[in-house]
Amino acid sequence: MYKKDIKVVDCTVRDGGLMNKWQFDDKFVRGVYDACVEAGVDYMEIGYISSEKAFNRNEVGPWKFSADADLRRIVGENNTKLKISAMADIGRIDLDDIPLATESAIDMMRVACYAHQMDKAIELAHHCMDKGYETTINLMAVSKVNERDLDEALSDVGQSRVPVFYLVDSFGSMYCETVDHLLKKYRSALPDKEIGIHAHNNMQLAMSNTITALMGGATFLDATLLGMGRGAGNCPIEILIAFLKNPKYRLLPLLKAIQEEILPWQQKIDWGYHIPYLITGALNEHPRSAMAWMDSERKTDFVSFMKEMHDYELLE
């Protein structure tokens, strides 16, 4: 039967925005929001929260900032069961940029960091908690972190007040065995915290890895409509909802949003499973080189890309 303590987090706008610089119009974002509300999704990550000093609004869309005026156009007072989330990157936001939760449409702040930034991430997460927000810390690129540094980061998180810690497969390089190993490590080090999973689909394992994490005790599950996200994309939320069989979730509103809002974007940007993304995932590399290749005239020259990536590895 279904697990009652699961929270599904839709990241379509935030992660999908990495493919188009968050240039989604209000109709698109409202369509995702309405679908999440009707489908019973627990959280919608509507974008990043960033300093206006860090980015130019002429170059990136409003969902890179998640300013309250922009949020209110979509959610109003959000008198629904759906909670709104935003992600903060270390170094791209100042503490003063974060309003009190009582003055914001955002319910949860998710702090994204690398292992060497853990102290700063905890400070920011505590600041958000003190302002009234739910918080998580999402440790990125963990597949590149050595064991000693990871142990130190987990020790720091264990001593913090942050209630949720995320296992993030940033490069889509993990197999189920790796997810299982890390999840056990996280739960052992953080027995009083909930664990989340954020998977990327470079090797067509995002759904499988999410299930592995779920069965190992993860309670926050990230996913996106039609897997829309950076590079190879994420765990498709429609597959996840169909798998969970939890009566609080509904599939049809998600399919409607895919049909009306997501499919048109497939004609404009190339997310999802493509060979260049497979190659970077298999090599445990950031997808930026694959994304650049997919934007070039050589996007279907897989052999040259594979050779280039191997030459890169040898040079390094």
Coordinates of C-alpha atoms in Angstrom, one line a residue:
M1 CA 0.0 0.0 0.0
Y2 CA 1.0 3.7 -0.2
K3 CA 3.2 5.5 2.3
K4 CA 1.4 8.3 4.2
D5 CA 4.4 10.4 5.0
I6 CA 5.5 11.2 1.5
K7 CA 5.7 14.7 0.2
V8 CA 5.9 15.3 -3.6
V9 CA 7.7 18.4 -4.7
D10 CA 7.1 19.7 -8.3
C11 CA 10.2 21.5 -9.6
T12 CA 9.1 22.2 -13.2
V13 CA 9.4 25.9 -13.2
R14 CA 12.7 26.1 -11.2
D15 CA 14.6 23.2 -12.8
G16 CA 13.0 23.7 -16.3
G17 CA 13.9 27.3 -16.1
L18 CA 17.6 26.3 -16.3
M19 CA 16.9 25.5 -20.0
N20 CA 15.4 28.8 -21.0
K21 CA 16.6 31.3 -18.3
W22 CA 13.2 31.2 -16.6
Q23 CA 11.5 32.9 -19.5
F24 CA 8.1 31.4 -18.7
D25 CA 5.0 33.6 -19.0
D26 CA 2.4 33.8 -16.4
K27 CA 0.1 31.5 -18.3
F28 CA 2.6 28.7 -18.1
V29 CA 3.4 29.1 -14.4
R30 CA -0.3 29.4 -13.5
G31 CA -1.0 26.3 -15.5
V32 CA 1.6 24.4 -13.5
Y33 CA 0.3 25.9 -10.3
D34 CA -3.3 25.0 -11.0
A35 CA -2.2 21.4 -12.0
C36 CA -0.3 21.0 -8.7
V37 CA -3.3 22.2 -6.7
E38 CA -5.8 20.0 -8.5
A39 CA -3.4 17.0 -8.4
G40 CA -2.8 17.2 -4.7
V41 CA 0.9 17.8 -5.0
D42 CA 2.4 18.9 -1.7
Y43 CA 4.9 21.6 -2.8
M44 CA 5.6 23.6 -6.0
E45 CA 9.0 25.0 -6.4
I46 CA 8.2 28.2 -8.3
G47 CA 11.8 29.3 -9.0
Y48 CA 14.9 30.6 -7.4
I49 CA 15.1 33.4 -4.9
S50 CA 18.1 35.5 -5.9
S51 CA 19.5 39.0 -5.3
E52 CA 18.5 41.6 -7.9
K53 CA 22.2 42.5 -7.7
A54 CA 23.3 39.1 -8.8
F55 CA 21.3 38.8 -12.1
N56 CA 19.9 41.1 -14.7
R57 CA 16.1 41.0 -15.3
N58 CA 16.8 41.8 -19.0
E59 CA 18.6 38.4 -19.3
V60 CA 16.6 36.1 -17.0
G61 CA 12.9 35.8 -16.3
P62 CA 11.1 36.6 -13.0
W63 CA 11.3 33.1 -11.7
K64 CA 15.0 33.5 -11.1
F65 CA 14.0 36.0 -8.4
S66 CA 10.6 34.9 -7.1
A67 CA 9.8 38.4 -6.0
D68 CA 6.5 38.6 -4.0
A69 CA 4.8 40.8 -6.6
D70 CA 5.5 38.2 -9.3
L71 CA 4.4 35.3 -7.1
R72 CA 1.1 37.0 -6.1
R73 CA 0.1 37.3 -9.8
I74 CA 0.1 33.5 -9.9
V75 CA -0.9 32.3 -6.5
G76 CA -2.7 35.3 -5.0
E77 CA -3.1 34.4 -1.3
N78 CA -2.7 30.7 -2.2
N79 CA -5.6 29.6 -0.1
T80 CA -4.9 25.9 -1.0
K81 CA -3.2 22.9 0.5
L82 CA -0.3 23.4 -2.0
K83 CA 2.8 25.0 -0.4
I84 CA 5.1 27.2 -2.4
S85 CA 8.9 26.6 -2.4
A86 CA 11.9 28.6 -3.7
M87 CA 15.5 27.7 -4.0
A88 CA 18.4 29.8 -2.8
D89 CA 21.9 29.3 -4.1
I90 CA 24.8 30.2 -1.8
G91 CA 26.6 33.3 -3.0
R92 CA 23.6 34.6 -5.0
I93 CA 21.5 36.0 -2.3
D94 CA 22.0 38.2 0.7
L95 CA 20.3 37.5 4.1
D96 CA 18.5 40.9 3.8
D97 CA 16.9 39.8 0.5
I98 CA 14.7 37.3 2.3
P99 CA 11.5 38.7 3.6
L100 CA 9.6 37.5 6.7
A101 CA 7.5 34.5 5.9
T102 CA 4.4 36.4 7.0
E103 CA 5.1 38.9 4.2
S104 CA 5.8 36.3 1.5
A105 CA 3.9 33.8 -0.6
I106 CA 6.7 31.3 -0.1
D107 CA 6.4 28.6 2.5
M108 CA 9.6 26.7 2.1
M109 CA 13.2 27.8 1.3
R110 CA 15.5 25.2 -0.1
V111 CA 19.2 26.1 0.3
A112 CA 21.4 24.6 -2.4
C113 CA 25.1 24.3 -1.8
Y114 CA 28.3 22.4 -2.4
A115 CA 30.1 20.5 0.3
H116 CA 32.6 23.3 1.0
Q117 CA 29.8 25.8 1.4
M118 CA 28.0 23.8 4.1
D119 CA 28.7 26.3 6.9
K120 CA 27.2 29.1 4.9
A121 CA 24.2 26.9 3.9
I122 CA 23.4 26.2 7.5
E123 CA 23.7 29.9 8.4
L124 CA 21.3 30.8 5.5
A125 CA 18.9 27.9 6.4
H126 CA 18.8 29.0 10.0
H127 CA 18.2 32.6 9.0
C128 CA 15.2 31.4 6.9
M129 CA 13.9 29.3 9.8
D130 CA 14.1 32.3 12.1
K131 CA 12.1 34.3 9.6
G132 CA 9.3 31.6 9.7
Y133 CA 10.1 29.4 6.7
E134 CA 10.3 25.6 6.4
T135 CA 13.8 24.8 5.1
T136 CA 15.9 22.1 3.5
I137 CA 19.5 21.9 2.5
N138 CA 20.2 20.3 -0.9
L139 CA 23.9 19.2 -1.1
M140 CA 24.7 19.3 -4.8
A141 CA 27.3 17.3 -6.8
V142 CA 27.7 14.7 -4.0
S143 CA 28.9 12.2 -6.6
K144 CA 32.1 14.4 -6.7
V145 CA 32.6 14.7 -2.9
N146 CA 35.2 12.5 -1.2
E147 CA 34.1 10.5 1.8
R148 CA 35.9 12.5 4.4
D149 CA 34.4 15.8 3.2
L150 CA 31.0 14.3 3.0
D151 CA 31.3 13.0 6.6
E152 CA 32.3 16.4 7.8
A153 CA 29.3 18.0 6.0
L154 CA 26.9 15.5 7.4
S155 CA 28.3 16.1 10.9
D156 CA 27.7 19.8 10.5
V157 CA 24.1 19.3 9.3
G158 CA 23.5 16.8 12.1
Q159 CA 24.3 19.6 14.6
S160 CA 22.0 22.1 12.9
R161 CA 18.3 22.8 13.3
V162 CA 17.6 22.2 9.6
P163 CA 14.9 19.4 9.5
V164 CA 15.3 18.1 5.9
F165 CA 18.4 17.1 4.0
Y166 CA 18.5 16.2 0.3
L167 CA 20.3 13.5 -1.7
V168 CA 20.9 15.2 -5.0
D169 CA 22.1 13.4 -8.2
S170 CA 23.2 16.6 -9.9
F171 CA 24.9 14.9 -12.9
G172 CA 22.5 12.0 -13.4
S173 CA 25.4 9.7 -12.7
M174 CA 24.1 7.5 -9.9
Y175 CA 22.9 4.0 -10.1
C176 CA 20.5 2.5 -7.6
E177 CA 23.3 1.0 -5.5
T178 CA 24.9 4.5 -5.1
V179 CA 21.5 6.0 -4.0
D180 CA 21.0 3.2 -1.6
H181 CA 24.5 3.6 -0.1
L182 CA 24.2 7.4 0.3
L183 CA 20.7 7.2 1.7
K184 CA 21.8 4.7 4.4
K185 CA 24.8 7.0 5.1
Y186 CA 22.5 10.1 5.4
R187 CA 20.0 8.4 7.6
S188 CA 22.6 7.0 9.9
A189 CA 24.3 10.4 10.3
L190 CA 21.0 12.3 10.5
P191 CA 18.6 10.1 12.4
D192 CA 16.3 13.0 13.4
K193 CA 15.9 14.5 10.0
E194 CA 13.9 13.7 6.9
I195 CA 15.7 12.9 3.7
G196 CA 14.7 14.1 0.2
I197 CA 15.7 12.9 -3.3
H198 CA 16.3 15.0 -6.4
A199 CA 17.3 12.9 -9.4
H200 CA 18.4 13.7 -12.9
N201 CA 17.6 11.4 -15.9
N202 CA 20.9 11.3 -17.9
M203 CA 20.9 7.5 -17.8
Q204 CA 17.2 7.0 -17.7
L205 CA 17.4 6.2 -13.9
A206 CA 15.7 9.2 -12.3
M207 CA 12.5 7.3 -11.6
S208 CA 14.3 4.2 -10.5
N209 CA 16.6 6.1 -8.2
T210 CA 13.6 8.0 -6.7
I211 CA 11.9 4.7 -6.0
T212 CA 15.1 3.3 -4.4
A213 CA 15.3 6.4 -2.2
L214 CA 11.6 6.1 -1.3
M215 CA 11.9 2.5 -0.3
G216 CA 15.0 3.4 1.7
G217 CA 13.1 5.9 3.8
A218 CA 13.2 9.2 1.8
T219 CA 10.0 11.3 2.3
F220 CA 10.5 14.3 0.1
L221 CA 10.4 13.3 -3.6
D222 CA 11.3 15.8 -6.3
A223 CA 9.8 15.5 -9.8
T224 CA 8.8 17.6 -12.8
L225 CA 6.1 17.6 -15.5
L226 CA 7.3 15.3 -18.4
G227 CA 10.7 15.4 -16.6
M228 CA 11.3 19.0 -17.7
G229 CA 14.6 20.2 -16.2
R230 CA 18.2 21.0 -16.8
G231 CA 19.8 18.8 -19.5
A232 CA 18.4 15.3 -19.3
G233 CA 15.7 16.5 -16.9
N234 CA 14.3 15.0 -13.8
C235 CA 12.0 12.2 -12.5
P236 CA 8.7 12.7 -14.4
I237 CA 6.1 13.6 -11.9
E238 CA 3.3 11.9 -13.8
I239 CA 5.1 8.5 -13.6
L240 CA 5.8 9.1 -9.9
I241 CA 2.2 9.9 -9.1
A242 CA 1.0 6.9 -11.0
F243 CA 3.5 4.7 -9.1
L244 CA 2.6 6.0 -5.6
K245 CA -1.1 5.1 -5.8
N246 CA -1.8 7.5 -2.9
P247 CA -5.4 8.5 -3.0
K248 CA -4.5 12.1 -2.2
Y249 CA -2.9 12.5 -5.6
R250 CA -4.6 12.8 -9.0
L251 CA -3.0 12.2 -12.3
L252 CA -5.4 13.8 -14.8
P253 CA -4.6 17.5 -13.9
L254 CA -0.9 16.8 -14.5
L255 CA -1.6 15.2 -17.9
K256 CA -3.7 18.3 -18.8
A257 CA -0.8 20.6 -17.9
I258 CA 1.6 18.5 -19.9
Q259 CA -0.7 18.6 -22.9
E260 CA -1.4 22.3 -22.7
E261 CA 1.8 23.9 -21.3
I262 CA 4.8 21.5 -21.5
L263 CA 4.5 19.9 -24.9
P264 CA 4.8 23.3 -26.8
W265 CA 8.2 23.8 -25.1
Q266 CA 9.5 20.6 -26.5
Q267 CA 9.6 22.4 -29.9
K268 CA 11.8 25.1 -28.4
I269 CA 14.3 23.4 -25.9
D270 CA 15.9 20.0 -25.8
W271 CA 15.5 18.5 -22.3
G272 CA 15.1 14.8 -21.6
Y273 CA 17.1 11.8 -22.6
H274 CA 19.6 12.5 -25.3
I275 CA 23.0 10.8 -26.0
P276 CA 25.2 13.8 -25.1
Y277 CA 23.5 13.9 -21.6
L278 CA 24.0 10.1 -21.3
I279 CA 27.7 10.6 -21.9
T280 CA 28.2 13.3 -19.3
G281 CA 26.1 11.3 -16.8
A282 CA 28.2 8.1 -17.4
L283 CA 31.4 10.1 -16.9
N284 CA 30.0 11.8 -13.8
E285 CA 30.5 15.3 -15.4
H286 CA 28.4 18.4 -15.2
P287 CA 26.0 18.6 -18.2
R288 CA 27.1 22.0 -19.3
S289 CA 29.3 20.6 -22.1
A290 CA 26.4 18.4 -23.3
M291 CA 24.0 21.3 -23.2
A292 CA 26.4 23.4 -25.3
W293 CA 26.7 20.5 -27.8
M294 CA 22.9 20.2 -28.0
D295 CA 22.8 23.8 -28.9
S296 CA 25.3 23.4 -31.7
E297 CA 24.9 22.2 -35.3
R298 CA 26.7 19.0 -34.2
K299 CA 24.0 17.9 -31.7
T300 CA 23.6 14.5 -33.4
D301 CA 27.3 13.8 -33.8
F302 CA 27.5 11.6 -30.7
V303 CA 30.8 9.9 -31.6
S304 CA 32.6 13.3 -31.8
F305 CA 31.2 14.3 -28.5
M306 CA 32.2 11.1 -26.8
K307 CA 35.7 11.5 -28.2
E308 CA 35.9 15.1 -27.1
M309 CA 34.8 14.2 -23.6
H310 CA 37.4 11.4 -23.4
D311 CA 40.1 13.8 -24.6
Y312 CA 39.0 16.2 -22.0
E313 CA 39.3 13.5 -19.3
L314 CA 42.8 12.6 -20.5
L315 CA 43.9 16.2 -20.5
E316 CA 42.7 16.7 -17.0

